[in-house]
PQR file with spaces between the fields and no chain letter, atoms N, CA, C, O and H, PARSE charges and radii, in Angstrom:
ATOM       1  N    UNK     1      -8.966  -64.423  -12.977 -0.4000 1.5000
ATOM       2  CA   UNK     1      -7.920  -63.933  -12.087 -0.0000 2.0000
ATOM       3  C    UNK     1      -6.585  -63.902  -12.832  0.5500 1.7000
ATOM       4  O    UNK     1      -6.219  -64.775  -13.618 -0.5500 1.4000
ATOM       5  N    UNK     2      -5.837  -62.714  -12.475 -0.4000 1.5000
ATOM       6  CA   UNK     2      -4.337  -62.740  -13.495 -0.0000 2.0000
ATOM       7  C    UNK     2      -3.326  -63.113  -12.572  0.5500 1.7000
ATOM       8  O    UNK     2      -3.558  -63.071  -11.364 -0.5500 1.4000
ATOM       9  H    UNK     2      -6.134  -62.005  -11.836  0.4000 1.0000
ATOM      10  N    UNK     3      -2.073  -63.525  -13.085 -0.4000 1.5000
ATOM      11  CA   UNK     3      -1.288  -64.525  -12.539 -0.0000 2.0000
ATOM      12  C    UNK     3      -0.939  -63.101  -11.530  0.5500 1.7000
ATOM      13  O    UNK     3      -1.972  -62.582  -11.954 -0.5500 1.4000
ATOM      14  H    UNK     3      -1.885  -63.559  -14.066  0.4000 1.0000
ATOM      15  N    UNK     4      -0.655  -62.552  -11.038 -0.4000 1.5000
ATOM      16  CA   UNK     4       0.106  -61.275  -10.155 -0.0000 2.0000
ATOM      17  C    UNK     4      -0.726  -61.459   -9.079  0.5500 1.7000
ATOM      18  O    UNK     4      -0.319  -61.354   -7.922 -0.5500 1.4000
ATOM      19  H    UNK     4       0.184  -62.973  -10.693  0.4000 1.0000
ATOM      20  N    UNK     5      -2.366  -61.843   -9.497 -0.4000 1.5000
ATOM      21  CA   UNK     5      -3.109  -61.590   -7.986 -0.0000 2.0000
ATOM      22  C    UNK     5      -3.393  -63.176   -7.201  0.5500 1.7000
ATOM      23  O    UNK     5      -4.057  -63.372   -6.183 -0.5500 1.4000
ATOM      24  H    UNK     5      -2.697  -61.928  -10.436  0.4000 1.0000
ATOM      25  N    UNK     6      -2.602  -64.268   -8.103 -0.4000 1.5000
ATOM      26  CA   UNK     6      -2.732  -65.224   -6.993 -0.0000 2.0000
ATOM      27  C    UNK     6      -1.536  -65.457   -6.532  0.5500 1.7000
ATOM      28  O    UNK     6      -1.514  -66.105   -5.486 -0.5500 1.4000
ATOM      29  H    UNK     6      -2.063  -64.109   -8.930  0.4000 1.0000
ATOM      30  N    UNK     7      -0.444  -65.112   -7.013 -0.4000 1.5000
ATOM      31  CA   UNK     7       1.035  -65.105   -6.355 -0.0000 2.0000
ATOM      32  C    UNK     7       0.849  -64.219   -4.700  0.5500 1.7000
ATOM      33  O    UNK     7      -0.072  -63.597   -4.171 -0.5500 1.4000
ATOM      34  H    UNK     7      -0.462  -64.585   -7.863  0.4000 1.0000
ATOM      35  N    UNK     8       1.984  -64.507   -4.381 -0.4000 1.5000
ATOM      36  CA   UNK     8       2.341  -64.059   -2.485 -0.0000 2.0000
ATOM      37  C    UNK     8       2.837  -62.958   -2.688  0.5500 1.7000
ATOM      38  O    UNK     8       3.031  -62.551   -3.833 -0.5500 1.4000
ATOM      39  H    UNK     8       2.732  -65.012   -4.811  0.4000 1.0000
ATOM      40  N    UNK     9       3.214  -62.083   -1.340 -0.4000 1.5000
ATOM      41  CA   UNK     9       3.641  -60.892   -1.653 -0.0000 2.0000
ATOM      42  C    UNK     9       5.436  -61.243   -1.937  0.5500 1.7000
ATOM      43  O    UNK     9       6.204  -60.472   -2.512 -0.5500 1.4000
ATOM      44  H    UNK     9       3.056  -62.413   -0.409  0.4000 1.0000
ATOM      45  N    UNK    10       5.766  -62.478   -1.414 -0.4000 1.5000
ATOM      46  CA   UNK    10       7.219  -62.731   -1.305 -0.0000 2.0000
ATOM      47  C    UNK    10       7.058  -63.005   -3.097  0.5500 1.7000
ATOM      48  O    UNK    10       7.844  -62.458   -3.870 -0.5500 1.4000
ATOM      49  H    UNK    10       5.142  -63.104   -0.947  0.4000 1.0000
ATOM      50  N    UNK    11       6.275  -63.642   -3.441 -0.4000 1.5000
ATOM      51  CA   UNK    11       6.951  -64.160   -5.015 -0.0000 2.0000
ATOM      52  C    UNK    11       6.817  -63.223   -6.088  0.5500 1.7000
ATOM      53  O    UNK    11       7.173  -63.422   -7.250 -0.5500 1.4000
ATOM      54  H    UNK    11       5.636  -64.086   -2.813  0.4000 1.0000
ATOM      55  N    UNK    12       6.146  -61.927   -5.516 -0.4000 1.5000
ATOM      56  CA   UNK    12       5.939  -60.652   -6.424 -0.0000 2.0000
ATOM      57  C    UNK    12       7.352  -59.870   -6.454  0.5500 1.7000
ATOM      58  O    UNK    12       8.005  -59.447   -7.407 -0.5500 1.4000
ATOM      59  H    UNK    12       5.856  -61.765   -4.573  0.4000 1.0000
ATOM      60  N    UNK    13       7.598  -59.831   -4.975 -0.4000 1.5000
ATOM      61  CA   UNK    13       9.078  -59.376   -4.397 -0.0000 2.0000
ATOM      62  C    UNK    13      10.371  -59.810   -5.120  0.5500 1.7000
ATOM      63  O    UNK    13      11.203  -59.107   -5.694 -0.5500 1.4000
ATOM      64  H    UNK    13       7.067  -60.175   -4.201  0.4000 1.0000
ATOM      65  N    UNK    14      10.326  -61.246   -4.932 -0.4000 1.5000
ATOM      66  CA   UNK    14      11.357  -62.298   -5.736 -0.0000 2.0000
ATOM      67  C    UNK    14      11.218  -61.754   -7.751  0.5500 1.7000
ATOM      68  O    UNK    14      12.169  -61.465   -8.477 -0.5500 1.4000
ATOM      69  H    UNK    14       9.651  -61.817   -4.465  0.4000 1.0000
ATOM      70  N    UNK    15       9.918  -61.781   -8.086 -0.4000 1.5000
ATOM      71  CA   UNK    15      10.321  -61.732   -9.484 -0.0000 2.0000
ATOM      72  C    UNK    15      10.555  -60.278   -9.761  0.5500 1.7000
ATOM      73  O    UNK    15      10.640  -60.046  -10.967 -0.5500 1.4000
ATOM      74  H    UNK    15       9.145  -62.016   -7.496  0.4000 1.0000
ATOM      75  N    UNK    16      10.679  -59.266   -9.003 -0.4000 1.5000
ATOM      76  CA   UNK    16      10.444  -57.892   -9.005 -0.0000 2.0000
ATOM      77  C    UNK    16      12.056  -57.837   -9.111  0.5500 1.7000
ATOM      78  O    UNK    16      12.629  -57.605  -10.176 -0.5500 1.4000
ATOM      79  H    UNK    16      10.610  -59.455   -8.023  0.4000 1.0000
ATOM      80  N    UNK    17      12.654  -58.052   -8.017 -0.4000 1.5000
ATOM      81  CA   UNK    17      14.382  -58.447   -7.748 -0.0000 2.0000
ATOM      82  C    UNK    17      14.987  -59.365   -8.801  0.5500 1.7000
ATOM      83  O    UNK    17      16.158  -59.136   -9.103 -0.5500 1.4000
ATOM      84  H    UNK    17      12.188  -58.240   -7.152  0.4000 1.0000
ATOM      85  N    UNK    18      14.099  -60.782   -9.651 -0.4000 1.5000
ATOM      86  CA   UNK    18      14.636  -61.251  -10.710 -0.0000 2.0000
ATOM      87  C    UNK    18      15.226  -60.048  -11.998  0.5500 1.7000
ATOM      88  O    UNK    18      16.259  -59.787  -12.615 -0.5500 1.4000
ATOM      89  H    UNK    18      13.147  -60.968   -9.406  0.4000 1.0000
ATOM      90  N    UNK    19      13.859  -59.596  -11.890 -0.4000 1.5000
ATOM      91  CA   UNK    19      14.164  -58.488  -13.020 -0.0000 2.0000
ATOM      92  C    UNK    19      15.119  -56.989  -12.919  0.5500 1.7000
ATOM      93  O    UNK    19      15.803  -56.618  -13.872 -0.5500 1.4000
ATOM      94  H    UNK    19      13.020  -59.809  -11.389  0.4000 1.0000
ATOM      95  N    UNK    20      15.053  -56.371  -11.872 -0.4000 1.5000
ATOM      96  CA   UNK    20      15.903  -56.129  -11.379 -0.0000 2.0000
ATOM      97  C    UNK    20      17.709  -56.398  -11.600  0.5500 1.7000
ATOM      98  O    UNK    20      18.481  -55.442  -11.672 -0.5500 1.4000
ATOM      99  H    UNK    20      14.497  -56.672  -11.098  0.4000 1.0000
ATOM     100  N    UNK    21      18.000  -57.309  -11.655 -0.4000 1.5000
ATOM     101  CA   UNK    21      19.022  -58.122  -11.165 -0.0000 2.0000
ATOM     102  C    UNK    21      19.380  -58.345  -12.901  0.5500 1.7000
ATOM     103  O    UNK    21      20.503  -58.084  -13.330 -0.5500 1.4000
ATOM     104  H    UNK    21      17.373  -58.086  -11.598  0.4000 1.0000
ATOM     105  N    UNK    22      18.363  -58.813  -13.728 -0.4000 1.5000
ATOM     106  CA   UNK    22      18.465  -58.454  -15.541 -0.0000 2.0000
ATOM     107  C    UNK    22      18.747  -57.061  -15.289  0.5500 1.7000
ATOM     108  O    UNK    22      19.892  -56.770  -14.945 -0.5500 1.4000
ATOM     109  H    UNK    22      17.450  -59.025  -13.380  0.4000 1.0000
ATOM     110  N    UNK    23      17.797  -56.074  -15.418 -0.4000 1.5000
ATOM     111  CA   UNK    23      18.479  -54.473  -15.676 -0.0000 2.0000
ATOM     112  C    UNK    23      19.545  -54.159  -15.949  0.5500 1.7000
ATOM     113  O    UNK    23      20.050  -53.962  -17.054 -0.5500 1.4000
ATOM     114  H    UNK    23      16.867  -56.311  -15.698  0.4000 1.0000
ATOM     115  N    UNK    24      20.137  -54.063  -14.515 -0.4000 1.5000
ATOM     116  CA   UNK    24      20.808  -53.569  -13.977 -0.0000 2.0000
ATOM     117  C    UNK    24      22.426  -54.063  -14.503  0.5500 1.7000
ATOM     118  O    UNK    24      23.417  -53.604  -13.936 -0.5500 1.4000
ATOM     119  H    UNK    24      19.727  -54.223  -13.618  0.4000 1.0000
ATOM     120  N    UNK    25      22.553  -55.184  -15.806 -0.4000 1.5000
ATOM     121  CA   UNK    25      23.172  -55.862  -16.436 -0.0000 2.0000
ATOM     122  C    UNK    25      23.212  -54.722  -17.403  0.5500 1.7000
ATOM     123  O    UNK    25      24.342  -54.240  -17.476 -0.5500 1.4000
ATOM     124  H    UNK    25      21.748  -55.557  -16.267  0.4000 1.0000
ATOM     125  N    UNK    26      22.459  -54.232  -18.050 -0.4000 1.5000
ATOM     126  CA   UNK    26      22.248  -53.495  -18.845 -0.0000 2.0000
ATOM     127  C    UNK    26      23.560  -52.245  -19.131  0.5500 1.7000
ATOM     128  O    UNK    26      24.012  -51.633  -18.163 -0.5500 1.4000
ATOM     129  H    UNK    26      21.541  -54.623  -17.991  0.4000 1.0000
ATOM     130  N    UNK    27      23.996  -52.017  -20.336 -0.4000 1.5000
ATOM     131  CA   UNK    27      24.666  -50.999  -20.989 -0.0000 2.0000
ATOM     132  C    UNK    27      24.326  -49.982  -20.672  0.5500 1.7000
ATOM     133  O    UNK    27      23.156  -49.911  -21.048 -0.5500 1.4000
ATOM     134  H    UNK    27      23.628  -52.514  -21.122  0.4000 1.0000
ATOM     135  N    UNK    28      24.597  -49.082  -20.193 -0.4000 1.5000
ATOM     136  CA   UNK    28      24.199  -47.472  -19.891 -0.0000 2.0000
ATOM     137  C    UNK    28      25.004  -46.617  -21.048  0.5500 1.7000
ATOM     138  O    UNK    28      26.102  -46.861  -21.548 -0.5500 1.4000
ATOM     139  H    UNK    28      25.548  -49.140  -19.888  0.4000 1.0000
ATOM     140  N    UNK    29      24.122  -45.571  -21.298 -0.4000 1.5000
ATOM     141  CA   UNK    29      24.805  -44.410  -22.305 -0.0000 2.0000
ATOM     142  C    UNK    29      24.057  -43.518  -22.279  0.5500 1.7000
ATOM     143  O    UNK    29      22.865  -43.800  -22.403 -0.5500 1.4000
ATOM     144  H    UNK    29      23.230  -45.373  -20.893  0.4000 1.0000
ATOM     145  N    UNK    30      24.358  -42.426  -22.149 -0.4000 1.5000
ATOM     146  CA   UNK    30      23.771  -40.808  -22.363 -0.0000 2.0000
ATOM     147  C    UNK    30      22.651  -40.482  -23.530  0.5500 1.7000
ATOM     148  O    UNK    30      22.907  -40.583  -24.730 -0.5500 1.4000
ATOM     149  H    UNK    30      25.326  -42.196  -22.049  0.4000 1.0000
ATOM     150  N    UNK    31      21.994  -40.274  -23.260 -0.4000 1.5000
ATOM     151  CA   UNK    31      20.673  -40.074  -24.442 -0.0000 2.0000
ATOM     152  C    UNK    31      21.294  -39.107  -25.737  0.5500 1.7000
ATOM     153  O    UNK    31      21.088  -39.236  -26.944 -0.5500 1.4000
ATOM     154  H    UNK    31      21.785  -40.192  -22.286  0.4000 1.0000
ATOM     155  N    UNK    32      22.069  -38.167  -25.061 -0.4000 1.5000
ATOM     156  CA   UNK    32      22.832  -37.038  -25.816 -0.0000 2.0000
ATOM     157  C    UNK    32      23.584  -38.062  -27.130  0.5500 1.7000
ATOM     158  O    UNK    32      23.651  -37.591  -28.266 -0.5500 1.4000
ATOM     159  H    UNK    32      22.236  -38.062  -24.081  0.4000 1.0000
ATOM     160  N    UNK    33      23.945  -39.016  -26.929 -0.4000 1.5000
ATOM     161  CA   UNK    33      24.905  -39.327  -27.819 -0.0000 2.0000
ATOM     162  C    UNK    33      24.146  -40.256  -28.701  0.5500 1.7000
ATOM     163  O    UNK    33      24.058  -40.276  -29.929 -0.5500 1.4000
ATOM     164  H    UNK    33      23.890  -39.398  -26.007  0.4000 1.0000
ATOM     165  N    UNK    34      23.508  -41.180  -27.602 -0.4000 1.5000
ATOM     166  CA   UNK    34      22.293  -42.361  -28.327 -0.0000 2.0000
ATOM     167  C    UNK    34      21.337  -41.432  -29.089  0.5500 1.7000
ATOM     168  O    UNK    34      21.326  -41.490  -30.318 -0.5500 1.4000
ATOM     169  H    UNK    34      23.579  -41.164  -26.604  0.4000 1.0000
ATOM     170  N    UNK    35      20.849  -40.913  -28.690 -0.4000 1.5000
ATOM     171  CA   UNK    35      19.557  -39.948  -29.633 -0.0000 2.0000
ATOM     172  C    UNK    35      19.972  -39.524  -30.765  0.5500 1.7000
ATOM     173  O    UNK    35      19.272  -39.746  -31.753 -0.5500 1.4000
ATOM     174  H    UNK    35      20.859  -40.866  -27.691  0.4000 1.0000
ATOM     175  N    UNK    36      21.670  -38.547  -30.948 -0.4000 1.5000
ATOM     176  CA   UNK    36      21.985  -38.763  -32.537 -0.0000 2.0000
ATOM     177  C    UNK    36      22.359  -39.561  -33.293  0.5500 1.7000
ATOM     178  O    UNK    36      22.242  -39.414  -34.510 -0.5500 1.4000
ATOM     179  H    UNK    36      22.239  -38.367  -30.145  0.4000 1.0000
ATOM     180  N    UNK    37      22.977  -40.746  -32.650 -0.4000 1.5000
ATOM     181  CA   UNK    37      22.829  -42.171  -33.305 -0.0000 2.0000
ATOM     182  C    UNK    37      21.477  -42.804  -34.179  0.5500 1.7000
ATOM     183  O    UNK    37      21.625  -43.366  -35.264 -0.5500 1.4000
ATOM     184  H    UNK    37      23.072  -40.866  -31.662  0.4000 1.0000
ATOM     185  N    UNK    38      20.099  -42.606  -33.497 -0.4000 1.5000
ATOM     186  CA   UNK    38      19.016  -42.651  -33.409 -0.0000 2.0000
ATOM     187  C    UNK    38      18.689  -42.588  -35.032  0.5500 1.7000
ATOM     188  O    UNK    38      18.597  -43.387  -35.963 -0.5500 1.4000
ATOM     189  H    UNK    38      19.979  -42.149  -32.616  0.4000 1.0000
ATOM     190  N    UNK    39      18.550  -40.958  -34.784 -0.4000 1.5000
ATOM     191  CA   UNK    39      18.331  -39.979  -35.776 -0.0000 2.0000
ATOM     192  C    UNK    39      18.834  -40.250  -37.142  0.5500 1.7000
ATOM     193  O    UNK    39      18.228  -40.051  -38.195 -0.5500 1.4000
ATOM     194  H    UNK    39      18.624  -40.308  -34.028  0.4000 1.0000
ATOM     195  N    UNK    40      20.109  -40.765  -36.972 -0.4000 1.5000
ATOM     196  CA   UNK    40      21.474  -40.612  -38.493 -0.0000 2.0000
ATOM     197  C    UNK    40      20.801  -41.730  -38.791  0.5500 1.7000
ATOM     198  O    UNK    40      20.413  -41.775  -39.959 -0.5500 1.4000
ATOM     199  H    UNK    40      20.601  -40.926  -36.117  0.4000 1.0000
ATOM     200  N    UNK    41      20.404  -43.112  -37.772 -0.4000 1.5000
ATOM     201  CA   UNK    41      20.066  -43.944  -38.525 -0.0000 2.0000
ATOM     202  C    UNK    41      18.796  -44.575  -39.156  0.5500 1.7000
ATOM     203  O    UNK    41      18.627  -45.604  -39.811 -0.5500 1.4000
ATOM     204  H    UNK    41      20.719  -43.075  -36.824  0.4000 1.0000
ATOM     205  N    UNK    42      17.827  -43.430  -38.658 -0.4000 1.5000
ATOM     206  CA   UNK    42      16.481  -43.166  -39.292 -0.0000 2.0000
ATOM     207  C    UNK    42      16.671  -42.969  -40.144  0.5500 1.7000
ATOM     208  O    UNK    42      16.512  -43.833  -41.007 -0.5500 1.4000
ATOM     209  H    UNK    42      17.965  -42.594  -38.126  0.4000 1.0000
ATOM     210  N    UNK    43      17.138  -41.694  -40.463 -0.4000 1.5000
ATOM     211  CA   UNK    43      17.481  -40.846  -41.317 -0.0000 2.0000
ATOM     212  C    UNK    43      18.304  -41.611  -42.728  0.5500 1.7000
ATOM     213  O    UNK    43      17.693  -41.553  -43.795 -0.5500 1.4000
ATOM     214  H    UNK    43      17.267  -40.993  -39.762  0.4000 1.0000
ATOM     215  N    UNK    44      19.306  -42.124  -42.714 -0.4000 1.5000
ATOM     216  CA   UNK    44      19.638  -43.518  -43.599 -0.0000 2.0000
ATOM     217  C    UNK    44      18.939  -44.296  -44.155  0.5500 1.7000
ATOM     218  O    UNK    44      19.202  -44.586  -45.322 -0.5500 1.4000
ATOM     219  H    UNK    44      19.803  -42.172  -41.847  0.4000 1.0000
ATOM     220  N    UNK    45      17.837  -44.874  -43.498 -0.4000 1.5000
ATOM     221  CA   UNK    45      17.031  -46.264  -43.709 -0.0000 2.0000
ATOM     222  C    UNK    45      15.758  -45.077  -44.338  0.5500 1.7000
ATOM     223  O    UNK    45      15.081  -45.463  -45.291 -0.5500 1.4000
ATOM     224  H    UNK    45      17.624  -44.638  -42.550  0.4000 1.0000
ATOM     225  N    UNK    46      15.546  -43.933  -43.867 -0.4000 1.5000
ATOM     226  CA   UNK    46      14.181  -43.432  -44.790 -0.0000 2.0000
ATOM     227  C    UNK    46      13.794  -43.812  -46.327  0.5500 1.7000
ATOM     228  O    UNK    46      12.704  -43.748  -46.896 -0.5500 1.4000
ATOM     229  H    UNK    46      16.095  -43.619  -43.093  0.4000 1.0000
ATOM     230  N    UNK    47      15.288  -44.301  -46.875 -0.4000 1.5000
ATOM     231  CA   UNK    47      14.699  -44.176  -48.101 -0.0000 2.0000
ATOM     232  C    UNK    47      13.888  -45.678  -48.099  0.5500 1.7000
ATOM     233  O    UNK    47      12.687  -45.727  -48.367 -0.5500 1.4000
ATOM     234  H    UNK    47      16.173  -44.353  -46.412  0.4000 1.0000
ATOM     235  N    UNK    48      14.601  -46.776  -47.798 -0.4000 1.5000
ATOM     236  CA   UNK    48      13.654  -47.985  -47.649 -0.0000 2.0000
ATOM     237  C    UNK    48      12.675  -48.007  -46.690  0.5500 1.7000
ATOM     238  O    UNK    48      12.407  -49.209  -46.688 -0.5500 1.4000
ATOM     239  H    UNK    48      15.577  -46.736  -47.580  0.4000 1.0000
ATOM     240  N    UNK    49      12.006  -47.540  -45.929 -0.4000 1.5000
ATOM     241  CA   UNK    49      10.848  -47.433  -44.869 -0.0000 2.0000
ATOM     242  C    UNK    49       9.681  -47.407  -45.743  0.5500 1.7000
ATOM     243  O    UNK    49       9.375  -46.432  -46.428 -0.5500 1.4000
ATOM     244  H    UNK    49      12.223  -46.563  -45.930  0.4000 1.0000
ATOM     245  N    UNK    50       8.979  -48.613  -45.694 -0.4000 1.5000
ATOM     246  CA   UNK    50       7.792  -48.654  -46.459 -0.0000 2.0000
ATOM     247  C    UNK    50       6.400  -47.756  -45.781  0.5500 1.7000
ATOM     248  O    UNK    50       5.391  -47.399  -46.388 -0.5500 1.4000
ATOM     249  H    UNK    50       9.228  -49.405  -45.136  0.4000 1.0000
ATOM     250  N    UNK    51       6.750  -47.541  -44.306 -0.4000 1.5000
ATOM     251  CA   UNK    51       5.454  -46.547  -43.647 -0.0000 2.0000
ATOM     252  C    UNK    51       5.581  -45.143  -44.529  0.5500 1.7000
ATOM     253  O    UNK    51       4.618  -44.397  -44.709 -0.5500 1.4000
ATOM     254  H    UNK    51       7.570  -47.831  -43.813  0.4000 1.0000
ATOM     255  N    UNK    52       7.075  -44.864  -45.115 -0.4000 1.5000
ATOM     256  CA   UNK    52       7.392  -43.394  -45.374 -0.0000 2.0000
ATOM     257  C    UNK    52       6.844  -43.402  -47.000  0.5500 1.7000
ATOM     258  O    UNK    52       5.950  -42.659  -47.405 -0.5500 1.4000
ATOM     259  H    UNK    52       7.858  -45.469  -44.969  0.4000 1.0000
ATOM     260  N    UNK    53       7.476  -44.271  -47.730 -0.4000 1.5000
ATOM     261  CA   UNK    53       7.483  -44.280  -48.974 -0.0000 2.0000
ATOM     262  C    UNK    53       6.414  -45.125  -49.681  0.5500 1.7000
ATOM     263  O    UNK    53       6.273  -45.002  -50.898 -0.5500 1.4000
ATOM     264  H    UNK    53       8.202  -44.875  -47.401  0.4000 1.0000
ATOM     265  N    UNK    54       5.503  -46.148  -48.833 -0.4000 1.5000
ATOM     266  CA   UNK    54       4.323  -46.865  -49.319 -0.0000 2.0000
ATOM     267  C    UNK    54       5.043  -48.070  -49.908  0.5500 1.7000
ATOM     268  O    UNK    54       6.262  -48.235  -49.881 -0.5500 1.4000
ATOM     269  H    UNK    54       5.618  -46.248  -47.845  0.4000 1.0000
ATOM     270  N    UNK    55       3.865  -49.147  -50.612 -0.4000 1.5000
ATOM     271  CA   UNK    55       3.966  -49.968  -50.569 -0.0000 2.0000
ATOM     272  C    UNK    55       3.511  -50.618  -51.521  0.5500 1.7000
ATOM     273  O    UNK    55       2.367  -51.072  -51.491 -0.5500 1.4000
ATOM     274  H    UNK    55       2.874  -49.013  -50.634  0.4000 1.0000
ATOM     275  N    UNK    56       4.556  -50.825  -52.824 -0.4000 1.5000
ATOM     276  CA   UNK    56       3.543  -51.218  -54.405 -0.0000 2.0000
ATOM     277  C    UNK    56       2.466  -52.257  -53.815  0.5500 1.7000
ATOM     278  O    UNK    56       2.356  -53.021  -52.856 -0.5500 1.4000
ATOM     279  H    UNK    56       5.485  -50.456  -52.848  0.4000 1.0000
ATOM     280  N    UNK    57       1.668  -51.803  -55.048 -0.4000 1.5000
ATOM     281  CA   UNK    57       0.464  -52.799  -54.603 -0.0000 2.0000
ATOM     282  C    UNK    57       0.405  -54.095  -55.430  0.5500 1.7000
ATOM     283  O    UNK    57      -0.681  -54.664  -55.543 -0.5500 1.4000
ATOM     284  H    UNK    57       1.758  -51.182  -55.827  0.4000 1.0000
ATOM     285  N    UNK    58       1.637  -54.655  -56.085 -0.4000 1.5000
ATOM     286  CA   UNK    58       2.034  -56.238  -56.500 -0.0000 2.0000
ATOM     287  C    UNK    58       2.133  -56.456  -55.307  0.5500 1.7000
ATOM     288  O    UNK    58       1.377  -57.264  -54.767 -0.5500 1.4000
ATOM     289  H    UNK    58       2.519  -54.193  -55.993  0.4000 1.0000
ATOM     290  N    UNK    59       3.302  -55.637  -54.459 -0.4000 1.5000
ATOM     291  CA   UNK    59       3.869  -56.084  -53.281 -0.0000 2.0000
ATOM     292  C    UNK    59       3.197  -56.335  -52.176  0.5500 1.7000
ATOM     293  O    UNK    59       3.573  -57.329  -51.554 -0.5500 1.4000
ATOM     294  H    UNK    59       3.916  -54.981  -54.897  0.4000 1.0000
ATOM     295  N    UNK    60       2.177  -55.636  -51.678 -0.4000 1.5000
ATOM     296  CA   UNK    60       1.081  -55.898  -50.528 -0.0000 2.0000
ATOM     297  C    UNK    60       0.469  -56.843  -50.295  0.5500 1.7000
ATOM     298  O    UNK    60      -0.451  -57.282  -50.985 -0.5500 1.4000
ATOM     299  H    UNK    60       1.872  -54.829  -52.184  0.4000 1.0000
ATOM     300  N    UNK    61       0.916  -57.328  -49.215 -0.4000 1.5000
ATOM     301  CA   UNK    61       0.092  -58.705  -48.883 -0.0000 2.0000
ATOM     302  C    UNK    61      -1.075  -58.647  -48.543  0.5500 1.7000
ATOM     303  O    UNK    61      -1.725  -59.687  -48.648 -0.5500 1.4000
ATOM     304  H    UNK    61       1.663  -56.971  -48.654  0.4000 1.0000
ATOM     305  N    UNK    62      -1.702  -57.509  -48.057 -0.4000 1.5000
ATOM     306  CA   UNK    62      -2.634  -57.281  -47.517 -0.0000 2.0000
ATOM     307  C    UNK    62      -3.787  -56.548  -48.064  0.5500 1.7000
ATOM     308  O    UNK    62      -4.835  -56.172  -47.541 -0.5500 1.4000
ATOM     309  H    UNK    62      -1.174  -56.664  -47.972  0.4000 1.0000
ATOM     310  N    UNK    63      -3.138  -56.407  -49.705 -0.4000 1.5000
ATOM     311  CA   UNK    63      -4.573  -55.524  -50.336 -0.0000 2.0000
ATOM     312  C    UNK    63      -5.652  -57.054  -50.798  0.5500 1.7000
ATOM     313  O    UNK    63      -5.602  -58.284  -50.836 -0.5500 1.4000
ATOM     314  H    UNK    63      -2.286  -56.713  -50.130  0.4000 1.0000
ATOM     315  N    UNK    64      -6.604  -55.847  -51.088 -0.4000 1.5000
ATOM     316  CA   UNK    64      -7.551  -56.961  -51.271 -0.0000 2.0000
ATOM     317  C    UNK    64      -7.706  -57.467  -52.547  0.5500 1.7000
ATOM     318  O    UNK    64      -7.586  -56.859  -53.611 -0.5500 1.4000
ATOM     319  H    UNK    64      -6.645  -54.848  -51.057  0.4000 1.0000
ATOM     320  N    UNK    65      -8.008  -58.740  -52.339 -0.4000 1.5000
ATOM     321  CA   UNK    65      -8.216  -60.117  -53.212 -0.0000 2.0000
ATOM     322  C    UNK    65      -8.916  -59.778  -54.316  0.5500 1.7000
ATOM     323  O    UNK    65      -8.467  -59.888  -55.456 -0.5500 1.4000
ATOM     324  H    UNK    65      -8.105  -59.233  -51.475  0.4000 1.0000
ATOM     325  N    UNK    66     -10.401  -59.216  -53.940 -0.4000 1.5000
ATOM     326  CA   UNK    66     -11.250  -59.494  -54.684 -0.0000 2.0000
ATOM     327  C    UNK    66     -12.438  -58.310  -53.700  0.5500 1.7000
ATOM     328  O    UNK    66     -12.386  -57.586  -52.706 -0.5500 1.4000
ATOM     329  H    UNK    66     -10.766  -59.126  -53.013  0.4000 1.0000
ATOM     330  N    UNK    67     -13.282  -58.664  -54.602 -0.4000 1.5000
ATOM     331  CA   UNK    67     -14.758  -57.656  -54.210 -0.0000 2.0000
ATOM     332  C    UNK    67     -15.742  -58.669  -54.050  0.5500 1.7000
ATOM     333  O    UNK    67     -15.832  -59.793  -54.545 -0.5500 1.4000
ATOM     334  H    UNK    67     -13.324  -59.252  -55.410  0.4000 1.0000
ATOM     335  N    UNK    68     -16.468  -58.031  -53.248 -0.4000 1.5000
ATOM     336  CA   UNK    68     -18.045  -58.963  -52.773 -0.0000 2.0000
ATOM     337  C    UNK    68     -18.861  -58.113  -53.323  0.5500 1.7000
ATOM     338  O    UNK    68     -18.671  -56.904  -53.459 -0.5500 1.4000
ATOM     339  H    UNK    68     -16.395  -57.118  -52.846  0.4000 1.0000
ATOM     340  N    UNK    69     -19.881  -58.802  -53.681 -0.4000 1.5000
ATOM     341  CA   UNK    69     -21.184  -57.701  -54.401 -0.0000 2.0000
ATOM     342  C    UNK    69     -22.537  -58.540  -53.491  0.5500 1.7000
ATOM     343  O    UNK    69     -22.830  -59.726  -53.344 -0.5500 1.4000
ATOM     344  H    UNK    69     -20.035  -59.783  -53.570  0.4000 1.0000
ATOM     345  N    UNK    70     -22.912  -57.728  -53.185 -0.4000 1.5000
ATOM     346  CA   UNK    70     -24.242  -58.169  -52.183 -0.0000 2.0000
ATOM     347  C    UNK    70     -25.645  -57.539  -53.712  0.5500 1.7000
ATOM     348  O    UNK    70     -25.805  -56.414  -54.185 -0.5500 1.4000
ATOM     349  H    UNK    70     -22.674  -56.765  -53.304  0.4000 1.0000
ATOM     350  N    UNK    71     -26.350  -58.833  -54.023 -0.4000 1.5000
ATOM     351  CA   UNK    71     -27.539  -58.230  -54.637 -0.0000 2.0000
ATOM     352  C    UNK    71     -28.564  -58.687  -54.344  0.5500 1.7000
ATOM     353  O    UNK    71     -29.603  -58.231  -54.821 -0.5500 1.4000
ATOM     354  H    UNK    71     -26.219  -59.747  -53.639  0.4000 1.0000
């Protein structure tokens, strides 16, 4: 059972309005202006973005070790 379906309908209500009540704290701004912000600063950081430019393989933590040989 997940925690949402043994709670009440009041304490679903209550944390629904907790969060809520965070939001609504929240900074507002126009996508128009945020979105080219966005962009310029993709666009900047591309040259270090290891998804774009890869990832020496000294540097990879994640290449592999070693080989298994099954005989």
């Amino acid at each position: 059972a997940t925690m949402a379906q043994d709670m009440t309908e009041k304490e679903l209500l209550k944390m629904e309005l907790d969060q809520l009540k965070k939001e609504v704290k929240n900074e507002r701004q126009m996508v128009s202006k945020t979105g080219k912000e966005i962009k310029e600063y993709i666009e900047s950081m591309a040259g270090e973005d290891p998804l774009l430019k890869g990832v020496p393989e000294d540097k990879n933590p994640f290449k592999e070790k070693g080989g298994c040989t099954i005989s």
